[in-house]
mmCIF file of C-alpha atoms in Angstrom:
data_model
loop_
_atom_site.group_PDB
_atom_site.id
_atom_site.type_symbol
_atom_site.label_atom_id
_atom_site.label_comp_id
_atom_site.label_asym_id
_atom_site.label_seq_id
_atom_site.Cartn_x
_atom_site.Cartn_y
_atom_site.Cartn_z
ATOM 1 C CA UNK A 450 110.845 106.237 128.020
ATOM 2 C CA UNK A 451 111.483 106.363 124.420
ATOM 3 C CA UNK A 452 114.763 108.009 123.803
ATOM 4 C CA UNK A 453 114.671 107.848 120.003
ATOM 5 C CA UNK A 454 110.992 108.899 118.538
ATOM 6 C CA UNK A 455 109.531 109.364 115.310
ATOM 7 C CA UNK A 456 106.320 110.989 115.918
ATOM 8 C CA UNK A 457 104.428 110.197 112.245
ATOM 9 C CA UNK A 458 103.565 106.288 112.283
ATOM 10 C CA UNK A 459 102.804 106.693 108.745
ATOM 11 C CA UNK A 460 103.355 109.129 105.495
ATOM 12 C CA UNK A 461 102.217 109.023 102.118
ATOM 13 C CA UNK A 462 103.626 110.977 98.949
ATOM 14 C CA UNK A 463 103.150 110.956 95.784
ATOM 15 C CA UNK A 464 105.781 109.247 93.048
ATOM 16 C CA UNK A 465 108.444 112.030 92.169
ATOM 17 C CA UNK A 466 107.386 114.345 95.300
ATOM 18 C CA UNK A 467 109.957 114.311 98.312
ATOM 19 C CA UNK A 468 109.677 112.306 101.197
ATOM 20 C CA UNK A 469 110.393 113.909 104.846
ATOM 21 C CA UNK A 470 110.483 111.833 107.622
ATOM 22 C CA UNK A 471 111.175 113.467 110.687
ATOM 23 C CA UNK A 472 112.833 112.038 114.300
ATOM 24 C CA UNK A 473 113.872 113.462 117.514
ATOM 25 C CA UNK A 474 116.088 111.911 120.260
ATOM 26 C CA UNK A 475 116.479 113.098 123.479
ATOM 27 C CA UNK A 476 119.705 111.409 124.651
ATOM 28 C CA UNK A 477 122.693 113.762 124.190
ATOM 29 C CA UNK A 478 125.125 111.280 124.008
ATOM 30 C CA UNK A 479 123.774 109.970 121.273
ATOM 31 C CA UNK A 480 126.332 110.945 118.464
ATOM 32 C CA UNK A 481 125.872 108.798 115.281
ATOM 33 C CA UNK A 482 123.171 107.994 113.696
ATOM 34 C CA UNK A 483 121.509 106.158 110.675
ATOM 35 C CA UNK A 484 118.449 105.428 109.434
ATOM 36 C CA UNK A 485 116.992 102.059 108.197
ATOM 37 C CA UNK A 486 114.487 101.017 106.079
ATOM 38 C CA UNK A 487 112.288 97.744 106.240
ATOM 39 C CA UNK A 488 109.772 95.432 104.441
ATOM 40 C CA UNK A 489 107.740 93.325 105.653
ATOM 41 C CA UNK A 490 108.978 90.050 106.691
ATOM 42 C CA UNK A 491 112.479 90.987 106.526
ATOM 43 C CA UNK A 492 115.302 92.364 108.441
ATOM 44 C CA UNK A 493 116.367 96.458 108.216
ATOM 45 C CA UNK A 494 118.510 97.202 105.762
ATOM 46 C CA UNK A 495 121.381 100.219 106.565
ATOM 47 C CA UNK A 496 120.417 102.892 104.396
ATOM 48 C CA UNK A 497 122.372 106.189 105.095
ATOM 49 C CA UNK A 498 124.156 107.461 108.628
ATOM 50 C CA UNK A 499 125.530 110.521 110.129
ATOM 51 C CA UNK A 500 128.089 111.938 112.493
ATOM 52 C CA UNK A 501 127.414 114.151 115.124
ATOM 53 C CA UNK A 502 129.968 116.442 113.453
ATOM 54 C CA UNK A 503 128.356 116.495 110.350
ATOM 55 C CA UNK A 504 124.946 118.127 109.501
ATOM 56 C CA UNK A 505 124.741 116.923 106.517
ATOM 57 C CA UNK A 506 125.398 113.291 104.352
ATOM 58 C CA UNK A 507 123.884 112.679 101.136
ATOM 59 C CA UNK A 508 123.889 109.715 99.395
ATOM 60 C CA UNK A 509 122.494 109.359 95.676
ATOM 61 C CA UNK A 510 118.107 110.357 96.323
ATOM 62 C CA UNK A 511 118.686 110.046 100.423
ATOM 63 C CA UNK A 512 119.508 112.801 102.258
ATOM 64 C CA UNK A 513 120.539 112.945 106.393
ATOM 65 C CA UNK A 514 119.780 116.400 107.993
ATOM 66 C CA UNK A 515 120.945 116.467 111.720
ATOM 67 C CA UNK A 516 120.208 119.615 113.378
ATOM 68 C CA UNK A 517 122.238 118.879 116.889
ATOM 69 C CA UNK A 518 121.157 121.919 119.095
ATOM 70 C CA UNK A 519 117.432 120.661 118.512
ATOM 71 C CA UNK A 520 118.434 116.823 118.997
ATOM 72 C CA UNK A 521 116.047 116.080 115.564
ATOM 73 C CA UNK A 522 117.453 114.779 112.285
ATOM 74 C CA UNK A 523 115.698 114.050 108.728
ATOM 75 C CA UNK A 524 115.688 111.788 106.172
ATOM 76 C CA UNK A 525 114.874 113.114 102.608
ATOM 77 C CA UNK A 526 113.991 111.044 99.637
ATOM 78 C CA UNK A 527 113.906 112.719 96.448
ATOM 79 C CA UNK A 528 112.076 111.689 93.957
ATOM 80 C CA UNK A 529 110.580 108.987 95.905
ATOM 81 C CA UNK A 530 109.685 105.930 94.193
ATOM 82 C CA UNK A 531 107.399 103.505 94.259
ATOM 83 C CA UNK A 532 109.885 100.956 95.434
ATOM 84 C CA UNK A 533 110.667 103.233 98.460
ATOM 85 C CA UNK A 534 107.285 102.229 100.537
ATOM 86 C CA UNK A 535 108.573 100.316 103.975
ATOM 87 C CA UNK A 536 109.381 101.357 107.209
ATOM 88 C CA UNK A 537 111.925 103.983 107.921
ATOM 89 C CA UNK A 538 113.487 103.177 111.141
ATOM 90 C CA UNK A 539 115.877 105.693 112.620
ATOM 91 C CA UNK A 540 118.369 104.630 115.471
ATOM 92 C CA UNK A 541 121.231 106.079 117.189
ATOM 93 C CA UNK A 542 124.466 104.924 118.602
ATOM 94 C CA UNK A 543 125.817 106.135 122.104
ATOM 95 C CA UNK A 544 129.457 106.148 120.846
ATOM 96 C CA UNK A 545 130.612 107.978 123.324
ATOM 97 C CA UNK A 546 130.664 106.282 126.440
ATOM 98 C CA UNK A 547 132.398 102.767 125.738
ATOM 99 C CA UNK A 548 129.149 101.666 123.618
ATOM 100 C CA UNK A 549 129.365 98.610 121.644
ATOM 101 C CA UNK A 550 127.491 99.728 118.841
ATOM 102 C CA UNK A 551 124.165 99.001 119.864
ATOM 103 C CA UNK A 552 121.443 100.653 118.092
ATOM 104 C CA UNK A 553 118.498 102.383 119.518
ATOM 105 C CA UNK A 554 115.729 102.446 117.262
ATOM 106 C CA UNK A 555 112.340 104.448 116.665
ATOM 107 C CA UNK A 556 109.083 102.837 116.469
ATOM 108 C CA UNK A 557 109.046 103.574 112.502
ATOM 109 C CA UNK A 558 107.607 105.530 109.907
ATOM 110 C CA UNK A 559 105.746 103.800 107.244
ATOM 111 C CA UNK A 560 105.953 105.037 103.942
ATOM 112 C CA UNK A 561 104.203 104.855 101.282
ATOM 113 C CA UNK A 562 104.780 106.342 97.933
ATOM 114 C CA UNK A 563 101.629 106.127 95.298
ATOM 115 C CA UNK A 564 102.124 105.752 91.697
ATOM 116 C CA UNK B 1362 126.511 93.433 100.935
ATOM 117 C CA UNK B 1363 126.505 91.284 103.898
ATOM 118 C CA UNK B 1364 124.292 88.755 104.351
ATOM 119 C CA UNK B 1365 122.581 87.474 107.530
ATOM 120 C CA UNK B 1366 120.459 84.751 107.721
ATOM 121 C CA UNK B 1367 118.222 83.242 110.661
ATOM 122 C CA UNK B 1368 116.437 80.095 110.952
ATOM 123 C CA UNK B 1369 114.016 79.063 111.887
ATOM 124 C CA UNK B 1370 111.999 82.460 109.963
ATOM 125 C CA UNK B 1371 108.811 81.051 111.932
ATOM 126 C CA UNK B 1372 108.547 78.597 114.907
ATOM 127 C CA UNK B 1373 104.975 78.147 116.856
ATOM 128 C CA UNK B 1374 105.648 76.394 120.032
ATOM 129 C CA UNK B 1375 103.502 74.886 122.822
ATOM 130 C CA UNK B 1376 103.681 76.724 126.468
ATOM 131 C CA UNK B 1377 106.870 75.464 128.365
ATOM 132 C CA UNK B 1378 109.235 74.022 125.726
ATOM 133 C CA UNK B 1379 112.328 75.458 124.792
ATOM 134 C CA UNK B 1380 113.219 77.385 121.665
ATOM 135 C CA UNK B 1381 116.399 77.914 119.744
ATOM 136 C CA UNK B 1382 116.770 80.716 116.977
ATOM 137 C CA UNK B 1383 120.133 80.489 114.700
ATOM 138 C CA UNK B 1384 121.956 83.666 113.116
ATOM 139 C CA UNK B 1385 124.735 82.868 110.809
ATOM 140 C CA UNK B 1386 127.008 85.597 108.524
ATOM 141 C CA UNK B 1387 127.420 84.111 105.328
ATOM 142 C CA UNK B 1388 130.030 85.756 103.767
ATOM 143 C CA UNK B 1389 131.859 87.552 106.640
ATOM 144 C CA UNK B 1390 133.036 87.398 110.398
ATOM 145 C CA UNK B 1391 130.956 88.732 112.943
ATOM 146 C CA UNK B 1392 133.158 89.259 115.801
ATOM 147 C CA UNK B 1393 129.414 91.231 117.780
ATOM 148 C CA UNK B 1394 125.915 90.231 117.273
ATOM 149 C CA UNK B 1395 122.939 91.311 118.418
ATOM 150 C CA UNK B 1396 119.418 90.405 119.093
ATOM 151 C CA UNK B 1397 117.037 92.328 119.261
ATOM 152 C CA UNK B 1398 112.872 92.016 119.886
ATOM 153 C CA UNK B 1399 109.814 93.865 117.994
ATOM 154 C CA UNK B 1400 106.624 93.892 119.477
ATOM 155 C CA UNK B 1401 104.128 94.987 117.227
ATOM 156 C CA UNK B 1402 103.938 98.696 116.450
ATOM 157 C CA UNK B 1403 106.794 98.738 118.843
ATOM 158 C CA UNK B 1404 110.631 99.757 117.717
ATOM 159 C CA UNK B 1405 113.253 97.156 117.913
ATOM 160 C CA UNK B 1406 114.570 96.547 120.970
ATOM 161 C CA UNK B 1407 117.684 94.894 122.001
ATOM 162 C CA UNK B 1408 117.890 92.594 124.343
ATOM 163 C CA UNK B 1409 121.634 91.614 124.407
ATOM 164 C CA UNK B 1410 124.852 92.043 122.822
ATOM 165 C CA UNK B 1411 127.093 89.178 121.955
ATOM 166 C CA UNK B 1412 130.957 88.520 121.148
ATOM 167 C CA UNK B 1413 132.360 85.566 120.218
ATOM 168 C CA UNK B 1414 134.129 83.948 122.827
ATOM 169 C CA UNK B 1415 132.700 85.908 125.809
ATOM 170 C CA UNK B 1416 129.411 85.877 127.696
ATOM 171 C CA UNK B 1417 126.764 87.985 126.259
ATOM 172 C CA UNK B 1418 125.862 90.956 127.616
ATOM 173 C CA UNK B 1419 122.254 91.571 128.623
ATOM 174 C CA UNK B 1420 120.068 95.042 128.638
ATOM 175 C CA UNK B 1421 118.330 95.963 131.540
ATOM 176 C CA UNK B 1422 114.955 93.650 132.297
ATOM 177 C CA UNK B 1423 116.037 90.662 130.104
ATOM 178 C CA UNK B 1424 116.922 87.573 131.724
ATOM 179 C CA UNK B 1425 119.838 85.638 131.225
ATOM 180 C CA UNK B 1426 118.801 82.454 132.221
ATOM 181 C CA UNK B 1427 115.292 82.467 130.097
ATOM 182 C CA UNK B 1428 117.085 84.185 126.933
ATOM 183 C CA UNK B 1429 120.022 81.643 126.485
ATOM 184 C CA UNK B 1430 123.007 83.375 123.927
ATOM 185 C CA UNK B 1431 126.020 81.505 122.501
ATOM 186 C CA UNK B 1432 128.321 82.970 120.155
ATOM 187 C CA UNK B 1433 130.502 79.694 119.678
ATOM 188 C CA UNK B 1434 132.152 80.879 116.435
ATOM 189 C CA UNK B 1435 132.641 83.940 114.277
ATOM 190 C CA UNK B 1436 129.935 83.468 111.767
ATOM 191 C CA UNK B 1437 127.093 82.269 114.468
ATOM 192 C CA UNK B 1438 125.142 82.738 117.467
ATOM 193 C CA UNK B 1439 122.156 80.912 118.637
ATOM 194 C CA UNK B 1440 119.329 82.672 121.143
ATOM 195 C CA UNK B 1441 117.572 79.877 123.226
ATOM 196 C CA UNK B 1442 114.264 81.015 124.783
ATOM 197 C CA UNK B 1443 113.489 78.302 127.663
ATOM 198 C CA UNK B 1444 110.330 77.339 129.181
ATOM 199 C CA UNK B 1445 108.817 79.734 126.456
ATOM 200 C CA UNK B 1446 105.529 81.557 127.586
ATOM 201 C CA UNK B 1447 102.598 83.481 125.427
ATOM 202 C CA UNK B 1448 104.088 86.497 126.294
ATOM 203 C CA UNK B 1449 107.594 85.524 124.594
ATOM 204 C CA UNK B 1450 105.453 85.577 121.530
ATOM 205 C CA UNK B 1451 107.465 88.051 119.358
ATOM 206 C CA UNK B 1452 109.821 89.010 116.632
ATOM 207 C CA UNK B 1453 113.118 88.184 116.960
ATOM 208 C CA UNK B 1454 115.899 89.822 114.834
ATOM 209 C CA UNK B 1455 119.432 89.388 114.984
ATOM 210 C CA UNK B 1456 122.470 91.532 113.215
ATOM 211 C CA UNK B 1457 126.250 91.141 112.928
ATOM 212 C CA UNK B 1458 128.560 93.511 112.470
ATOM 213 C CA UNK B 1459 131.524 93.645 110.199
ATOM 214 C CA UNK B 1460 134.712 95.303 110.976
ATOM 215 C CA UNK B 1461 137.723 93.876 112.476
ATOM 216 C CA UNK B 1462 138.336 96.754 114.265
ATOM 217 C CA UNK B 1463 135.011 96.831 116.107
ATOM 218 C CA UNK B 1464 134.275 100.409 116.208
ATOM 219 C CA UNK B 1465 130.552 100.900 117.165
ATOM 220 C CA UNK B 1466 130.038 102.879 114.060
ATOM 221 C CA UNK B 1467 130.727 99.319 112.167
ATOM 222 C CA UNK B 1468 127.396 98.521 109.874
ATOM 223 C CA UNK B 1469 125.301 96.165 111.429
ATOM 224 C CA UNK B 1470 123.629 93.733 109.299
ATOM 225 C CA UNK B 1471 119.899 92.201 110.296
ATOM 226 C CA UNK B 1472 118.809 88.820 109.587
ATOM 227 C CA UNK B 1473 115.457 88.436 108.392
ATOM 228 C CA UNK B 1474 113.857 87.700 111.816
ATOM 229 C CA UNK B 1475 112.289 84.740 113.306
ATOM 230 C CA UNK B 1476 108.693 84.916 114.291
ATOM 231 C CA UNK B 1477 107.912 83.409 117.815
ATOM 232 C CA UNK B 1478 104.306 82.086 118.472
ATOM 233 C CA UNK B 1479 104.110 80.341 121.494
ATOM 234 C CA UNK B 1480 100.320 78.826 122.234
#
């Protein structure tokens, strides 16, 4: 059963518009998260995280939304760019509980942003 | 950043022979890696956990003795699939991650994935 799930395989926005890509987890003791973002042939690359204790992180045009009492967090790109079309992966981290770190990931959003 | 690499990036192997994938930091000590597996349209999914120095630690359904891990030094760990079958056809990605204190929360950084094809 898919504990991590991002429900849109695919989105497409416009250059300059925002970019809203949505995923829900169903674990509770999930408590950090991060999202990833992919191209083809290549490994993720980390792009932005989030404590459970935070709602919020922003870094530069990415922004992490975690809304804990609905277990669903959001990644928003504004202005998307052209270079932003990959796969958004989101994964989460069962800290609590003696985890090692591992990461469970979403199926993927991919993104693409049209000129 | 930190850079991951894997080799091979593609291997296509005949039914039966055994297969070994490489992940090596290059510019820092990985004290945990990972390796994970991507179907297609599937998410990533790991299959064990590794620290150097210890036996790797396998998720639920994946078998030790087919998926062979060694983490023989700080900056590398090798994944051996044995007697390799169609159905091990896959994507294989590993990360490392950085941190000396190894708190979970560390980054983890992927390698750029090998691609399995077994005929």
């Amino acid at each position: 059963d898919q504990q991590v799930k991002q429900n849109s395989p695919s989105l497409s926005v416009q250059e300059g518009r925002i970019s809203i890509l949505n995923c829900d987890y169903t674990n509770s003791m999930f408590d950090y998260f991060l999202w990833y973002k992919k191209y083809p042939a290549e490994g993720p690359t980390f792009l932005i995280s989030i404590s459970s204790i935070k709602d919020k992180n922003e870094d530069g045009r990415f922004t992490v939304f975690l809304n804990k009492s609905a277990k669903h967090l959001s990644l928003h790109i504004v202005p998307s760019q052209p270079g932003d079309s990959a796969v958004y992966f989101c994964a989460a981290i069962p800290v609590l509980g003696g985890s090692q770190g591992n990461l469970i990931f979403g199926k993927g959003t991919k993104l693409s942003v049209k000129p | 950043g930190a850079v991951v690499s894997q080799h091979p990036s593609r291997v296509i192997c005949k039914s039966g022979t055994s297969v070994k994938i490489e992940c090596r930091s290059l510019d820092f000590q990985a004290t945990t890696m990972f390796w994970y597996r991507q179907f297609p349209k599937q998410s990533l999914m790991l299959m064990a956990t590794s620290n150097e120095g210890s036996k790797a630690t396998y998720e639920q359904g994946v078998e030790k003795d087919k998926f062979l891990i060694n983490h023989a030094s700080l900056t590398l760990s090798t994944l051996t699939v044995t007697s390799a079958h169609p159905e091990d056809s896959s994507f294989y990605i590993c990360s490392a991650r950085a941190g000396l204190e190894r708190s979970p929360t560390d980054t983890q950084y992927f390698g750029p994935g090998t691609r399995l094809t077994v005929l």
